[in-house]
Short mmCIF file of C-alpha atoms in Angstrom, two decimals:
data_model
loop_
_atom_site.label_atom_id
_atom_site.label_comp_id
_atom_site.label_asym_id
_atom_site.label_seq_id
_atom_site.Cartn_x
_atom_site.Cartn_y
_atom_site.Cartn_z
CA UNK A 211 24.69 1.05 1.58
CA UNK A 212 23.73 -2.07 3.41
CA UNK A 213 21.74 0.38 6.39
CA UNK A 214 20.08 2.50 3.76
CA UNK A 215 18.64 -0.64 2.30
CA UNK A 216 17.41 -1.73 5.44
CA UNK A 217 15.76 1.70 5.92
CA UNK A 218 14.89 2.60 2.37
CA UNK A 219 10.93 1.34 3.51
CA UNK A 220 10.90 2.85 6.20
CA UNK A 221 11.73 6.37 4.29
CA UNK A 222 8.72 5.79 2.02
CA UNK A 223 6.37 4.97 4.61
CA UNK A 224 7.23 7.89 6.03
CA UNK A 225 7.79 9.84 2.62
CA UNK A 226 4.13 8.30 2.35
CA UNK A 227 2.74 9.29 5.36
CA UNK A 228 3.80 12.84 4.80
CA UNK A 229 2.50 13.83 1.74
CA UNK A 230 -0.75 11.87 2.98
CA UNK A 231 -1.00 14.26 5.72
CA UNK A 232 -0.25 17.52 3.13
CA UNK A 233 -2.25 16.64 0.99
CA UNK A 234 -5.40 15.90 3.63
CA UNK A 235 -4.46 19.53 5.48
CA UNK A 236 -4.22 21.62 2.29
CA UNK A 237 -7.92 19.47 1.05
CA UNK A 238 -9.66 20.31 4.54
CA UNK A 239 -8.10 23.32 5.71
CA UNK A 240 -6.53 25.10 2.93
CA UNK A 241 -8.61 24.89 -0.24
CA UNK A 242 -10.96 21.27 -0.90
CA UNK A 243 -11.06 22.36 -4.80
CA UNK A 244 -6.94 21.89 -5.34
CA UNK A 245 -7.49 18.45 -5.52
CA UNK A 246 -11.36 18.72 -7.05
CA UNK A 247 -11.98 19.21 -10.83
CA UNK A 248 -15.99 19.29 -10.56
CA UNK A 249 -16.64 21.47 -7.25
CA UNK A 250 -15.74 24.68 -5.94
CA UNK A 251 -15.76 25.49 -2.26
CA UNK A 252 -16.66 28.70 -0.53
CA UNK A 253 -15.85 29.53 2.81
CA UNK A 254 -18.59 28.74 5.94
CA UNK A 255 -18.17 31.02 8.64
CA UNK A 256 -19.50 30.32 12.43
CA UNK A 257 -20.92 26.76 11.62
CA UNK A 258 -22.34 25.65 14.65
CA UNK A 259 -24.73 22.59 15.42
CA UNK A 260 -26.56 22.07 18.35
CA UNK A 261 -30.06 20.57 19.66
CA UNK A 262 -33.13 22.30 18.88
CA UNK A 263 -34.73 23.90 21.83
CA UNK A 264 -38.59 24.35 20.97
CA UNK A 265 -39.91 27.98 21.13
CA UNK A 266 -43.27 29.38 21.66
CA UNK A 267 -44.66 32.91 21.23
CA UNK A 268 -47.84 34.42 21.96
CA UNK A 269 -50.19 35.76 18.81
CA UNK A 270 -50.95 39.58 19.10
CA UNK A 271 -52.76 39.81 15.61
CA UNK A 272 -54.69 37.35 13.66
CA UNK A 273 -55.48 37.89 9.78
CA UNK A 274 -56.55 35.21 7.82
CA UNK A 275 -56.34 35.52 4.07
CA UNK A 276 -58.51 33.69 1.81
CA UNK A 277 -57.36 33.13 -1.93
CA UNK A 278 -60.20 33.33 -4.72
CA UNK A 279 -59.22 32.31 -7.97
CA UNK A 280 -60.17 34.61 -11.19
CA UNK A 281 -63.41 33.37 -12.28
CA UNK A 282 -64.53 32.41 -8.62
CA UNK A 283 -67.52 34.01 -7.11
CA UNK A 284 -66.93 35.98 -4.12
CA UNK A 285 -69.16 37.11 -1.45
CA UNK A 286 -71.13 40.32 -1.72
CA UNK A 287 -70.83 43.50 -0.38
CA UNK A 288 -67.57 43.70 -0.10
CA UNK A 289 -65.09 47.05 -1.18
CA UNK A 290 -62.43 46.31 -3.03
CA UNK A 291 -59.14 47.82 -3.70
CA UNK A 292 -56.15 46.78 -5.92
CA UNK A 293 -52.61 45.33 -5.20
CA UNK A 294 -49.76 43.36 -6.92
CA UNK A 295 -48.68 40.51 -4.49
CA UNK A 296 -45.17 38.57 -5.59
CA UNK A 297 -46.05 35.76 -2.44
CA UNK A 298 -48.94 34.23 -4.50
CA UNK A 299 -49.35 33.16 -8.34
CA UNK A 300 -51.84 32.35 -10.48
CA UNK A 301 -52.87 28.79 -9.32
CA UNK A 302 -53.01 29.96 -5.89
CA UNK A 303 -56.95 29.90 -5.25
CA UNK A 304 -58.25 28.02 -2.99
CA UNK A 305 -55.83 28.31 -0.26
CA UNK A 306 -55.99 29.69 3.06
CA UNK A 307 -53.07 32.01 4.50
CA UNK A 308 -52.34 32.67 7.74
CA UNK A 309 -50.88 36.05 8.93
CA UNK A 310 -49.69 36.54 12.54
CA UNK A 311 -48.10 39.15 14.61
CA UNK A 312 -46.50 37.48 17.25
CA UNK A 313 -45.38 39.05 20.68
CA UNK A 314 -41.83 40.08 19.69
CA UNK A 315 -43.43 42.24 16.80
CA UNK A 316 -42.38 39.54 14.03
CA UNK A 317 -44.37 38.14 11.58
CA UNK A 318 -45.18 34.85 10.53
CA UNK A 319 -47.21 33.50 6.87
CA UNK A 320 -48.63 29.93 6.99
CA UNK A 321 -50.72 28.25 3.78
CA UNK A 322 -53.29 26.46 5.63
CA UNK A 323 -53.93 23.97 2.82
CA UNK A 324 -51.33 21.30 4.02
CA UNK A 325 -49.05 20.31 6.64
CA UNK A 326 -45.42 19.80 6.58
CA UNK A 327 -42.57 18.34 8.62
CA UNK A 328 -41.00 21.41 7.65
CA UNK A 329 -42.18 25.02 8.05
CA UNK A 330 -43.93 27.34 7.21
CA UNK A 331 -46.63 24.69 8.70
CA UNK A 332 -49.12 23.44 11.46
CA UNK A 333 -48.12 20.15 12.98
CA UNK A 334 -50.08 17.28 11.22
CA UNK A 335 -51.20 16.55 14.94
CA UNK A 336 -53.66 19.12 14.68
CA UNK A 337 -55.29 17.22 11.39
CA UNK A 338 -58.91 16.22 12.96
CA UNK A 339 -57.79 16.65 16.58
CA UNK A 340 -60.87 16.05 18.38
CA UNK A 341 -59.32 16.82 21.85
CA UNK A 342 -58.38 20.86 20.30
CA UNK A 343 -61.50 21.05 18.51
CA UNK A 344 -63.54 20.02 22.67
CA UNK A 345 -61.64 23.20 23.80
CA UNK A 346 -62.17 25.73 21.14
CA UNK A 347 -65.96 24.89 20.25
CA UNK A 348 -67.08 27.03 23.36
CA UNK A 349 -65.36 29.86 22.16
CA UNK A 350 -68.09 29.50 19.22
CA UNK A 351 -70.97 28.11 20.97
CA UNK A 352 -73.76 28.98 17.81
CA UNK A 353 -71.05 26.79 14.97
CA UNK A 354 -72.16 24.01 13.77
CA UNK A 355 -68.45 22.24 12.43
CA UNK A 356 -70.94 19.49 10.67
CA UNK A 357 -69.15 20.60 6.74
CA UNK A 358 -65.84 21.92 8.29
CA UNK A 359 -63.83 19.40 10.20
CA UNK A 360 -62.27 18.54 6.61
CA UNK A 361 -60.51 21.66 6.87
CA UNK A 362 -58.83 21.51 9.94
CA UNK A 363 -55.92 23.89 9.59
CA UNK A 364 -57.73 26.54 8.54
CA UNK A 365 -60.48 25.09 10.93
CA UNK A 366 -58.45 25.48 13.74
CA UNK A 367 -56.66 29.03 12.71
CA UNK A 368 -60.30 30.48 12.38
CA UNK A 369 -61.33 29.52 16.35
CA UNK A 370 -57.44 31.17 17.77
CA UNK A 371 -58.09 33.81 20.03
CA UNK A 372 -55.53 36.71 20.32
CA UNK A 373 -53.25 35.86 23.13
CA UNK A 374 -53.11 32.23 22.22
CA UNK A 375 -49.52 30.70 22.04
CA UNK A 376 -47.74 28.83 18.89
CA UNK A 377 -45.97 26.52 20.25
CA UNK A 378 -43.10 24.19 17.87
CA UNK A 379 -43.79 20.62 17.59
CA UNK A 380 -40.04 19.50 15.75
CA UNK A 381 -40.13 16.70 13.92
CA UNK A 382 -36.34 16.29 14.18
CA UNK A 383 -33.49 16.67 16.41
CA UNK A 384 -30.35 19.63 15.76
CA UNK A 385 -30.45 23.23 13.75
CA UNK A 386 -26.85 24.04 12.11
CA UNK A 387 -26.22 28.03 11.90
CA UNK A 388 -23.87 29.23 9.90
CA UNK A 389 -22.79 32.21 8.06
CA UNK A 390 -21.67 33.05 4.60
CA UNK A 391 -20.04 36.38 2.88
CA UNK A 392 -22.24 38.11 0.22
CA UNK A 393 -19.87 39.08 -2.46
CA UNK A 394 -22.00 42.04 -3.24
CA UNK A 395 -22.02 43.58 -0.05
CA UNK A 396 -19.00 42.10 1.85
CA UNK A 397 -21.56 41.45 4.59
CA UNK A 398 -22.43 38.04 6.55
CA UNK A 399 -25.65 36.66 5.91
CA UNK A 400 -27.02 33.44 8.30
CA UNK A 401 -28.34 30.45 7.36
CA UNK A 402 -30.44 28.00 9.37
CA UNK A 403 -30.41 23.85 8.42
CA UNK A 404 -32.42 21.51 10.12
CA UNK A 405 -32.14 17.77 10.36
CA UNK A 406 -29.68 15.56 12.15
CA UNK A 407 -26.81 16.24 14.69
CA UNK A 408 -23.50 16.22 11.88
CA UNK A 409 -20.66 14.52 13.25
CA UNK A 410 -18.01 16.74 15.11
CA UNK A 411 -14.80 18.41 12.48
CA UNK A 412 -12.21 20.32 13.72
CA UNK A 413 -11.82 20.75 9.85
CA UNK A 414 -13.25 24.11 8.42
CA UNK A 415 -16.39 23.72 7.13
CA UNK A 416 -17.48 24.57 3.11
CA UNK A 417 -20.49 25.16 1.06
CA UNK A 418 -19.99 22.92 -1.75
CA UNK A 419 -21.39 23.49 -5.29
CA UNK A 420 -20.29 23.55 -9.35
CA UNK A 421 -17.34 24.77 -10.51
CA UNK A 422 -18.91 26.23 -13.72
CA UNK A 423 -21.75 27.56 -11.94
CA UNK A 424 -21.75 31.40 -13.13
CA UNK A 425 -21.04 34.24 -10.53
CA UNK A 426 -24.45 36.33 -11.84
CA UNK A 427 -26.26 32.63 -10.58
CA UNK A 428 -24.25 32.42 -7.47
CA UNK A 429 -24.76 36.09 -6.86
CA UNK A 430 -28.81 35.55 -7.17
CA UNK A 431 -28.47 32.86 -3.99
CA UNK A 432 -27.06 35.54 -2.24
CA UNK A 433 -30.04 38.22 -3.19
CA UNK A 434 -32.48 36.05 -2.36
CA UNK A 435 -31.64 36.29 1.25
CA UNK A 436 -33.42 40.27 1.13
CA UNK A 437 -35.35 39.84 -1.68
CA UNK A 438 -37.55 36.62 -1.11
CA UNK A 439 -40.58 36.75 0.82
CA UNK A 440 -40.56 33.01 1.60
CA UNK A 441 -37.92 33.51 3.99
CA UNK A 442 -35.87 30.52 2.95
CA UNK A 443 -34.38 28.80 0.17
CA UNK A 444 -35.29 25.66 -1.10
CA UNK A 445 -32.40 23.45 -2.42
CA UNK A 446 -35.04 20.83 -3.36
CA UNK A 447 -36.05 23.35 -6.44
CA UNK A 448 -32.16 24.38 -6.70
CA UNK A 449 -30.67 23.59 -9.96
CA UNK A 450 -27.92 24.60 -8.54
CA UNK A 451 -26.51 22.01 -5.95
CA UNK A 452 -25.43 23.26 -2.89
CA UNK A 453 -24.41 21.86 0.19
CA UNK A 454 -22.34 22.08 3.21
CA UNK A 455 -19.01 19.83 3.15
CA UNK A 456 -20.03 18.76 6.98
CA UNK A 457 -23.00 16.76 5.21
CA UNK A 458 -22.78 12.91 5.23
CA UNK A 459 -24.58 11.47 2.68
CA UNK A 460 -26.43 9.05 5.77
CA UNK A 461 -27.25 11.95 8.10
CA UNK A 462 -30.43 13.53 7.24
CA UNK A 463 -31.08 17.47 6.94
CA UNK A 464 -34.14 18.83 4.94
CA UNK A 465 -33.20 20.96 1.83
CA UNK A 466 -34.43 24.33 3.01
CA UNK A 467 -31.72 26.95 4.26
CA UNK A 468 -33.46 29.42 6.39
CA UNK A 469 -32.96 33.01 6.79
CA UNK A 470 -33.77 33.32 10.38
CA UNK A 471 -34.80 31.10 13.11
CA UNK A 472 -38.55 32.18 13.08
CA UNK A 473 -40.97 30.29 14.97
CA UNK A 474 -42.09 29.07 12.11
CA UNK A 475 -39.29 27.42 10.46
CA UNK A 476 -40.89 24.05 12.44
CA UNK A 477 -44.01 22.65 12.57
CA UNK A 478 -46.97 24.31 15.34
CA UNK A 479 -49.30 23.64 17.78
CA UNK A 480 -51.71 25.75 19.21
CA UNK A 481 -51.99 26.33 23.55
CA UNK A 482 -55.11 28.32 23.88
CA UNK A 483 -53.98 30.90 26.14
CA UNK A 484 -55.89 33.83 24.75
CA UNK A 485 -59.14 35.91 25.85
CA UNK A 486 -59.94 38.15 22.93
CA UNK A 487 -61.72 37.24 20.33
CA UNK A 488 -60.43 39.79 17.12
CA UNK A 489 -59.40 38.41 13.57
CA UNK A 490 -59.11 40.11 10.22
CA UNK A 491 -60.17 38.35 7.53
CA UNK A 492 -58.62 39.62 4.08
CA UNK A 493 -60.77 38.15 0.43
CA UNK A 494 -58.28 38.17 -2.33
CA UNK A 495 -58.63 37.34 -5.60
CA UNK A 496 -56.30 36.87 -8.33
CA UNK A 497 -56.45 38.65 -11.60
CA UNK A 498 -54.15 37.99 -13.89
CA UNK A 499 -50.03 38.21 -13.73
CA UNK A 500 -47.97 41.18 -14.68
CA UNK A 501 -44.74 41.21 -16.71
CA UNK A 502 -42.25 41.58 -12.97
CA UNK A 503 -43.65 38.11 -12.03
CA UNK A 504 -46.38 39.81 -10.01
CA UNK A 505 -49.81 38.65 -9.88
CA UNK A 506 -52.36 41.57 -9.73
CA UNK A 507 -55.40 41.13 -7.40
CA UNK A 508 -58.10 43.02 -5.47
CA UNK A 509 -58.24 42.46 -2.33
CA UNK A 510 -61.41 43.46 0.69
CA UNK A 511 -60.82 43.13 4.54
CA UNK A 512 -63.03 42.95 7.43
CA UNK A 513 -62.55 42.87 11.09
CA UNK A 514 -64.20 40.77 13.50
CA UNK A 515 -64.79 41.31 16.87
CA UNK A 516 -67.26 39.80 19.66
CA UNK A 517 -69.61 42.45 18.42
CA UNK A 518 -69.92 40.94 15.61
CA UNK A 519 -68.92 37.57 16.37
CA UNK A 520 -72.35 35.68 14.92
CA UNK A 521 -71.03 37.69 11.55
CA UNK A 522 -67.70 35.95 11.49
CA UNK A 523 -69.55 32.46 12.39
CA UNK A 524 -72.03 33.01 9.50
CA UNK A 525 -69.37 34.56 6.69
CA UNK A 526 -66.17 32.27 7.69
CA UNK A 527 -66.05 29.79 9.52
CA UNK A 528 -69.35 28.48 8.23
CA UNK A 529 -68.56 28.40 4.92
CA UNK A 530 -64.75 26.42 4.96
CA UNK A 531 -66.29 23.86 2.53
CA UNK A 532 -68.03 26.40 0.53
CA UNK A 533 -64.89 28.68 -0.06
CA UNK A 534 -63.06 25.27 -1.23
CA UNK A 535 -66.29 24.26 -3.72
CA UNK A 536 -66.58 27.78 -5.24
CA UNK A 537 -62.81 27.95 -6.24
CA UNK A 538 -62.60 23.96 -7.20
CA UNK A 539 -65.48 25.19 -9.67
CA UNK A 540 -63.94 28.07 -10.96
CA UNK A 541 -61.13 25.78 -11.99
CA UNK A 542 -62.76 22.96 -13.71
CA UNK A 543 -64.92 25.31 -15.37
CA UNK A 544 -61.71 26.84 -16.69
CA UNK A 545 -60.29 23.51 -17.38
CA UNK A 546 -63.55 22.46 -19.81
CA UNK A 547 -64.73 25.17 -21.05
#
């Protein structure tokens, strides 16, 4: 009796120690939500982190898109023809899109209004970069950039020549891949997270949301991955939380979950590599929205070569600031009338 007295502690400890290490296998390796009353956890396949190695891809078509709001006057001439668009809405004039084919055959959609540290975007370096703008001006020798140089990403978009390369400038360090099941189809669908390096697990890794979130919302996450021309989704918007159980609260990752690694998931620089001179410039203007969350537009293209280069000086990139004033006035007229 004496002896198990003396070892009685010693049986708890390790009594203690036992059930501590149960409990922390069946939390990280069996099932987190046993022992979580708030979350549910859903299995990450393939997680892997690693450093991001900056790509670059040539441009082999250039269209650039420019957004005219209902009421805004647009230039004359033109033939028109009309579409319903789900990648723009109603309070989308005034912006500047641009749409690349890139050298691999994939495609890539900037708005050239801002810049981001996040894609779809230009890199803010290119924001009144009077080094690029010394290079490109001979390509354009009659343009006067006197009422332009506010308007530098769509400044600079307007002067690429096909062949030119996109280059990524990130503004942070690792991308985390990972994959998770679509209910729906039984299929794997991959997701792309950018921010910091996590720290190493040898623990499976979760995506972490709601317990009473609904399987028809759930099931819409999942969707979105074919059905949303964005290419990503945007936790920041979610109001749904999701998140992956690797996630520190002090390590750093941006809130969008990409779709694929496209070139333009970070922000871009421009190498002028190219020697042709041919861009398709696309007028749009909004309408009015239809009851499928489409906006109905019509929409008049125009392709510009060195033919008619002098055209494309005269009609675009001449008239940055004028584009911006027409559709600014549409709006306030709109606004006060």
């Amino acid at each position: 009796m004496k002896k198990l007295k003396k070892i009685w502690p010693l049986i708890l400890v390790v009594l203690g120690l036992s059930f501590f290490g149960l409990y922390k296998f069946l939390k990280t390796s069996v099932n987190p939500g046993l022992f979580d009353r708030n979350d549910r956890y859903i299995r990450v396949y393939n997680y892997k982190s690693e450093k991001i190695k900056p790509k670059r891809s040539k441009v082999k078509e250039i269209n650039l898109e420019f957004i005219y709001d209902d009421k805004a006057a647009v230039p004359d001439g033109l033939t028109w023809s009309e579409d319903l668009r789900s990648d723009i809405g109603p309070y989308d004039g005034g912006d500047v899109i641009l749409h690349a084919v890139l050298e691999d055959g994939s495609k890539i959609r900037i708005s050239l209004q801002k810049a981001f540290r996040l894609g779809p975007t230009f890199s803010r370096d290119l924001d009144r970069n009077d080094e690029l703008e010394e290079k490109m001006l001979p390509r354009f020798p009659k343009f006067s950039t006197e009422y332009n140089r506010n308007y530098s990403y769509a400044y600079f978009s307007g002067m690429m020549y096909v062949g030119d390369a996109l280059y990524q400038a990130p503004k942070t360090e690792a991308v985390t891949r990972f994959d998770l099941k679509n209910p729906k189809t039984g299929k794997l669908q991959t997701y792309y997270e950018y921010g910091y390096l996590p720290e190493k697990t040898d623990s499976p890794v979760y995506l972490k949301t709601k317990k009473d979130v609904s399987q028809a919302d759930m099931q819409s996450f999942y969707d979105d991955y074919h059905d949303s021309w964005k290419g990503y989704w945007d936790r920041g918007v979610d109001s749904i939380p999701k998140e992956l159980t690797s996630t520190y609260p002090y390590q750093f990752h941006y809130y969008k979950w990409f779709y694929s690694d496209s070139l333009s998931n970070l922000p871009l620089k421009i190498d002028l590599t190219g020697s042709e001179f041919k861009t398709i410039v696309t007028r749009t203007q909004l309408i009015k929205p239809d009851q499928n969350d489409q906006m109905k537009v019509r929409t008049a293209t125009k392709t510009y070569t060195e033919k008619n280069k002098g055209e494309y000086v005269q009609e675009v990139l001449g008239k940055l600031r004028e584009f911006k004033d027409i559709n600014d006035l549409a709006r306030y007229e709109k606004e006060h009338k």
